[in-house]
Amino acid sequence: MEVEKKKKIVKTIKVDVDKCNGCRACEVICSAFHAAPKYSGNNPARSRIRVIREPLNDIYVPVRAGEYVKAECTGREKYTIDGKEYEECAFCRASCPSREEFKEPDSGLPLTCDMCEDEEEPLCVKWCLADALTYEEREEEVEEEVEQEKLEIGLEALANEYGLEKVVDTIARMSEKD
Ligand code: SF4
Ligand code: SF4
């Protein structure tokens, strides 16, 4: 993998699970912001943040969609909080082939939190009236994947969903049209 070192702003959303009340406003605004066209509708199933809810135990855990991974990991995590045992991978941020979370409901394409692109403050943070989400920025020197790597990840996700042959055929058809 080709990497390059760059100074960049690292954006962090801190989550205080004790303050989250499970209202799901974050899911609503995230899905509305990413609707096409923007704000034309909302569907929490398309949100890049999901709130794991256990109302009887007053437990709510917002989890933001992380990166797409091409294979499920070999080790699993299982959490028990206040005596309640959660399913394996319940709090994992990855969009992974082994489960439905963080995928577009129709296309199956991975959903990844993009920090609301160029918005001054992530919208889930802005809409969280309980202050369970807070936003921080800091400058750091980091290793960054080059654009080619991101393109490959996108193509790989499509190939996993539809099969490599179909993706190649579609690209060939598209290039004939041009
Ligand atoms: S908006 Fe805030 S309080 Fe409401 S579910 Fe999301 S994180 Fe929790
Ligand atoms: S930062 Fe933006 S894209 Fe990420 S989960 Fe929050 S609202 Fe969605």
mmCIF file of C-alpha atoms and ligand atoms in Angstrom:
data_model
loop_
_atom_site.group_PDB
_atom_site.id
_atom_site.type_symbol
_atom_site.label_atom_id
_atom_site.label_comp_id
_atom_site.label_asym_id
_atom_site.label_seq_id
_atom_site.Cartn_x
_atom_site.Cartn_y
_atom_site.Cartn_z
ATOM 1 C CA MET A 1 0.000 0.000 0.000
ATOM 2 C CA GLU A 2 1.354 3.387 -0.981
ATOM 3 C CA VAL A 3 1.261 5.981 1.802
ATOM 4 C CA GLU A 4 2.423 9.564 2.148
ATOM 5 C CA LYS A 5 2.997 11.717 5.251
ATOM 6 C CA LYS A 6 0.880 14.833 5.535
ATOM 7 C CA LYS A 7 -0.071 17.432 8.123
ATOM 8 C CA LYS A 8 -3.749 17.332 8.539
ATOM 9 C CA ILE A 9 -6.597 18.197 10.831
ATOM 10 C CA VAL A 10 -7.753 15.180 12.804
ATOM 11 C CA LYS A 11 -11.447 15.409 13.584
ATOM 12 C CA THR A 12 -12.802 13.600 16.607
ATOM 13 C CA ILE A 13 -16.313 13.105 17.888
ATOM 14 C CA LYS A 14 -16.293 12.265 21.570
ATOM 15 C CA VAL A 15 -19.180 10.145 22.782
ATOM 16 C CA ASP A 16 -20.503 10.348 26.334
ATOM 17 C CA VAL A 17 -22.818 7.349 26.497
ATOM 18 C CA ASP A 18 -24.119 8.394 29.927
ATOM 19 C CA LYS A 19 -25.628 11.520 28.337
ATOM 20 C CA CYS A 20 -27.231 9.811 25.340
ATOM 21 C CA ASN A 21 -31.000 9.387 25.781
ATOM 22 C CA GLY A 22 -31.586 7.368 22.604
ATOM 23 C CA CYS A 23 -33.623 10.079 20.826
ATOM 24 C CA ARG A 24 -32.038 9.173 17.443
ATOM 25 C CA ALA A 25 -31.970 12.790 16.235
ATOM 26 C CA CYS A 26 -28.393 12.081 15.094
ATOM 27 C CA GLU A 27 -29.611 9.260 12.819
ATOM 28 C CA VAL A 28 -32.356 11.440 11.348
ATOM 29 C CA ILE A 29 -30.152 14.421 10.491
ATOM 30 C CA CYS A 30 -27.310 12.251 9.168
ATOM 31 C CA SER A 31 -29.596 10.412 6.757
ATOM 32 C CA ALA A 32 -31.297 13.681 5.687
ATOM 33 C CA PHE A 33 -27.946 15.373 5.030
ATOM 34 C CA HIS A 34 -26.811 12.450 2.872
ATOM 35 C CA ALA A 35 -30.094 12.122 0.949
ATOM 36 C CA ALA A 36 -29.969 12.996 -2.739
ATOM 37 C CA PRO A 37 -30.827 15.800 -3.138
ATOM 38 C CA LYS A 38 -29.741 16.938 0.352
ATOM 39 C CA TYR A 39 -32.563 17.050 2.939
ATOM 40 C CA SER A 40 -35.077 15.585 0.458
ATOM 41 C CA GLY A 41 -35.952 12.828 2.954
ATOM 42 C CA ASN A 42 -34.667 10.888 5.900
ATOM 43 C CA ASN A 43 -34.273 7.199 6.580
ATOM 44 C CA PRO A 44 -32.220 6.142 9.628
ATOM 45 C CA ALA A 45 -31.325 2.920 7.772
ATOM 46 C CA ARG A 46 -29.137 5.129 5.544
ATOM 47 C CA SER A 47 -27.550 6.939 8.479
ATOM 48 C CA ARG A 48 -23.820 6.794 9.115
ATOM 49 C CA ILE A 49 -24.485 6.762 12.844
ATOM 50 C CA ARG A 50 -26.542 4.100 14.626
ATOM 51 C CA VAL A 51 -27.744 4.175 18.184
ATOM 52 C CA ILE A 52 -27.651 0.782 19.902
ATOM 53 C CA ARG A 53 -30.663 0.992 22.200
ATOM 54 C CA GLU A 54 -31.550 -0.943 25.335
ATOM 55 C CA PRO A 55 -34.301 1.232 26.845
ATOM 56 C CA LEU A 56 -35.169 -1.088 29.751
ATOM 57 C CA ASN A 57 -31.604 -0.788 31.014
ATOM 58 C CA ASP A 58 -31.355 2.896 30.032
ATOM 59 C CA ILE A 59 -28.396 2.082 27.769
ATOM 60 C CA TYR A 60 -27.885 3.938 24.499
ATOM 61 C CA VAL A 61 -24.644 3.794 22.537
ATOM 62 C CA PRO A 62 -24.184 5.885 19.380
ATOM 63 C CA VAL A 63 -21.769 4.212 16.923
ATOM 64 C CA ARG A 64 -20.495 5.997 13.799
ATOM 65 C CA ALA A 65 -19.784 4.072 10.605
ATOM 66 C CA GLY A 66 -16.073 3.408 10.133
ATOM 67 C CA GLU A 67 -14.231 2.092 7.109
ATOM 68 C CA TYR A 68 -15.319 -0.692 4.771
ATOM 69 C CA VAL A 69 -13.427 -3.954 5.380
ATOM 70 C CA LYS A 70 -13.279 -6.654 2.724
ATOM 71 C CA ALA A 71 -13.332 -9.625 5.099
ATOM 72 C CA GLU A 72 -14.778 -10.224 8.519
ATOM 73 C CA CYS A 73 -12.177 -10.263 11.274
ATOM 74 C CA THR A 74 -11.058 -13.546 12.753
ATOM 75 C CA GLY A 75 -11.637 -12.479 16.369
ATOM 76 C CA ARG A 76 -14.983 -11.243 17.640
ATOM 77 C CA GLU A 77 -15.921 -8.944 20.503
ATOM 78 C CA LYS A 78 -18.784 -9.494 22.871
ATOM 79 C CA TYR A 79 -19.803 -6.846 25.375
ATOM 80 C CA THR A 80 -21.718 -7.115 28.634
ATOM 81 C CA ILE A 81 -22.871 -3.786 30.084
ATOM 82 C CA ASP A 82 -24.837 -3.576 33.326
ATOM 83 C CA GLY A 83 -25.554 -7.317 33.077
ATOM 84 C CA LYS A 84 -26.962 -7.107 29.536
ATOM 85 C CA GLU A 85 -25.039 -9.211 27.022
ATOM 86 C CA TYR A 86 -24.886 -7.773 23.508
ATOM 87 C CA GLU A 87 -24.569 -9.603 20.206
ATOM 88 C CA GLU A 88 -21.112 -10.205 18.792
ATOM 89 C CA CYS A 89 -19.794 -7.173 16.925
ATOM 90 C CA ALA A 90 -22.654 -5.000 18.287
ATOM 91 C CA PHE A 91 -20.450 -1.936 18.751
ATOM 92 C CA CYS A 92 -18.104 -2.452 15.809
ATOM 93 C CA ARG A 93 -17.802 0.536 13.465
ATOM 94 C CA ALA A 94 -16.819 -1.382 10.347
ATOM 95 C CA SER A 95 -18.945 -1.902 7.277
ATOM 96 C CA CYS A 96 -18.189 -5.615 6.956
ATOM 97 C CA PRO A 97 -19.387 -8.418 4.623
ATOM 98 C CA SER A 98 -20.622 -10.496 7.568
ATOM 99 C CA ARG A 99 -23.440 -8.155 8.648
ATOM 100 C CA GLU A 100 -26.008 -5.647 7.402
ATOM 101 C CA GLU A 101 -25.018 -2.624 9.489
ATOM 102 C CA PHE A 102 -23.628 0.432 7.733
ATOM 103 C CA LYS A 103 -24.699 -0.524 4.241
ATOM 104 C CA GLU A 104 -27.029 1.254 1.830
ATOM 105 C CA PRO A 105 -30.346 -0.659 2.076
ATOM 106 C CA ASP A 106 -30.865 -0.858 -1.726
ATOM 107 C CA SER A 107 -27.393 -1.124 -3.222
ATOM 108 C CA GLY A 108 -25.525 -2.718 -0.305
ATOM 109 C CA LEU A 109 -22.728 -0.198 -0.799
ATOM 110 C CA PRO A 110 -20.790 0.631 2.375
ATOM 111 C CA LEU A 111 -21.753 3.697 4.391
ATOM 112 C CA THR A 112 -18.880 5.614 5.968
ATOM 113 C CA CYS A 113 -19.037 8.668 8.198
ATOM 114 C CA ASP A 114 -17.539 11.563 6.202
ATOM 115 C CA MET A 115 -17.721 14.040 9.100
ATOM 116 C CA CYS A 116 -20.388 15.886 7.090
ATOM 117 C CA GLU A 117 -17.892 16.945 4.431
ATOM 118 C CA ASP A 118 -17.354 20.723 4.653
ATOM 119 C CA GLU A 119 -19.866 21.533 7.371
ATOM 120 C CA GLU A 120 -18.324 23.638 10.130
ATOM 121 C CA GLU A 121 -19.506 21.156 12.754
ATOM 122 C CA PRO A 122 -20.752 17.581 12.191
ATOM 123 C CA LEU A 123 -24.537 17.665 12.062
ATOM 124 C CA CYS A 124 -25.039 14.772 14.485
ATOM 125 C CA VAL A 125 -23.105 16.815 17.065
ATOM 126 C CA LYS A 126 -25.137 19.937 16.313
ATOM 127 C CA TRP A 127 -28.439 18.085 16.630
ATOM 128 C CA CYS A 128 -27.553 16.228 19.812
ATOM 129 C CA LEU A 129 -29.312 18.410 22.357
ATOM 130 C CA ALA A 130 -28.198 16.089 25.183
ATOM 131 C CA ASP A 131 -24.500 16.922 24.501
ATOM 132 C CA ALA A 132 -23.687 13.239 24.228
ATOM 133 C CA LEU A 133 -21.594 14.058 21.146
ATOM 134 C CA THR A 134 -18.875 16.720 21.165
ATOM 135 C CA TYR A 135 -16.540 17.713 18.372
ATOM 136 C CA GLU A 136 -12.777 18.330 18.567
ATOM 137 C CA GLU A 137 -10.103 19.147 15.997
ATOM 138 C CA ARG A 138 -6.308 18.902 16.273
ATOM 139 C CA GLU A 139 -3.393 19.060 13.843
ATOM 140 C CA GLU A 140 -1.237 15.954 13.409
ATOM 141 C CA GLU A 141 1.256 14.443 11.014
ATOM 142 C CA VAL A 142 -0.381 11.317 9.639
ATOM 143 C CA GLU A 143 0.156 8.680 6.993
ATOM 144 C CA GLU A 144 -2.505 8.931 4.341
ATOM 145 C CA GLU A 145 -3.596 6.428 1.742
ATOM 146 C CA VAL A 146 -3.318 7.795 -1.779
ATOM 147 C CA GLU A 147 -6.490 8.316 -3.835
ATOM 148 C CA GLN A 148 -5.838 5.110 -5.809
ATOM 149 C CA GLU A 149 -6.291 3.080 -2.639
ATOM 150 C CA LYS A 150 -9.687 4.689 -1.958
ATOM 151 C CA LEU A 151 -10.805 3.955 -5.522
ATOM 152 C CA GLU A 152 -9.761 0.324 -5.116
ATOM 153 C CA ILE A 153 -11.760 0.032 -1.877
ATOM 154 C CA GLY A 154 -14.891 1.360 -3.646
ATOM 155 C CA LEU A 155 -14.460 -1.019 -6.596
ATOM 156 C CA GLU A 156 -13.809 -3.937 -4.274
ATOM 157 C CA ALA A 157 -17.048 -3.230 -2.388
ATOM 158 C CA LEU A 158 -18.967 -3.241 -5.678
ATOM 159 C CA ALA A 159 -17.254 -6.472 -6.757
ATOM 160 C CA ASN A 160 -18.164 -8.151 -3.471
ATOM 161 C CA GLU A 161 -21.778 -7.042 -3.843
ATOM 162 C CA TYR A 162 -22.372 -7.740 -7.549
ATOM 163 C CA GLY A 163 -19.467 -9.959 -8.621
ATOM 164 C CA LEU A 164 -16.308 -8.824 -10.366
ATOM 165 C CA GLU A 165 -17.515 -9.911 -13.810
ATOM 166 C CA LYS A 166 -20.654 -7.757 -13.631
ATOM 167 C CA VAL A 167 -18.658 -4.724 -12.472
ATOM 168 C CA VAL A 168 -16.131 -5.164 -15.295
ATOM 169 C CA ASP A 169 -18.963 -5.575 -17.862
ATOM 170 C CA THR A 170 -20.670 -2.428 -16.579
ATOM 171 C CA ILE A 171 -17.460 -0.379 -16.754
ATOM 172 C CA ALA A 172 -16.820 -1.688 -20.280
ATOM 173 C CA ARG A 173 -20.378 -0.735 -21.327
ATOM 174 C CA MET A 174 -19.987 2.734 -19.769
ATOM 175 C CA SER A 175 -16.701 3.362 -21.561
ATOM 176 C CA GLU A 176 -18.312 2.338 -24.897
ATOM 177 C CA LYS A 177 -20.966 5.022 -24.334
ATOM 178 C CA ASP A 178 -18.241 7.688 -23.871
HETATM 179 S S1 SF4 B 1 -28.885 12.784 19.201
HETATM 180 FE FE1 SF4 B 1 -27.527 12.558 20.973
HETATM 181 S S2 SF4 B 1 -28.896 11.896 22.633
HETATM 182 FE FE2 SF4 B 1 -29.987 11.574 20.717
HETATM 183 S S3 SF4 B 1 -29.531 9.414 20.189
HETATM 184 FE FE3 SF4 B 1 -28.034 10.686 19.119
HETATM 185 S S4 SF4 B 1 -26.259 10.756 20.494
HETATM 186 FE FE4 SF4 B 1 -27.995 10.051 21.696
HETATM 187 S S1 SF4 B 2 -20.414 13.322 11.372
HETATM 188 FE FE1 SF4 B 2 -21.960 13.639 9.767
HETATM 189 S S2 SF4 B 2 -21.674 11.844 8.436
HETATM 190 FE FE2 SF4 B 2 -20.710 11.345 10.383
HETATM 191 S S3 SF4 B 2 -22.282 10.309 11.567
HETATM 192 FE FE3 SF4 B 2 -22.343 12.487 12.131
HETATM 193 S S4 SF4 B 2 -23.934 13.356 10.789
HETATM 194 FE FE4 SF4 B 2 -23.336 11.379 9.910
#
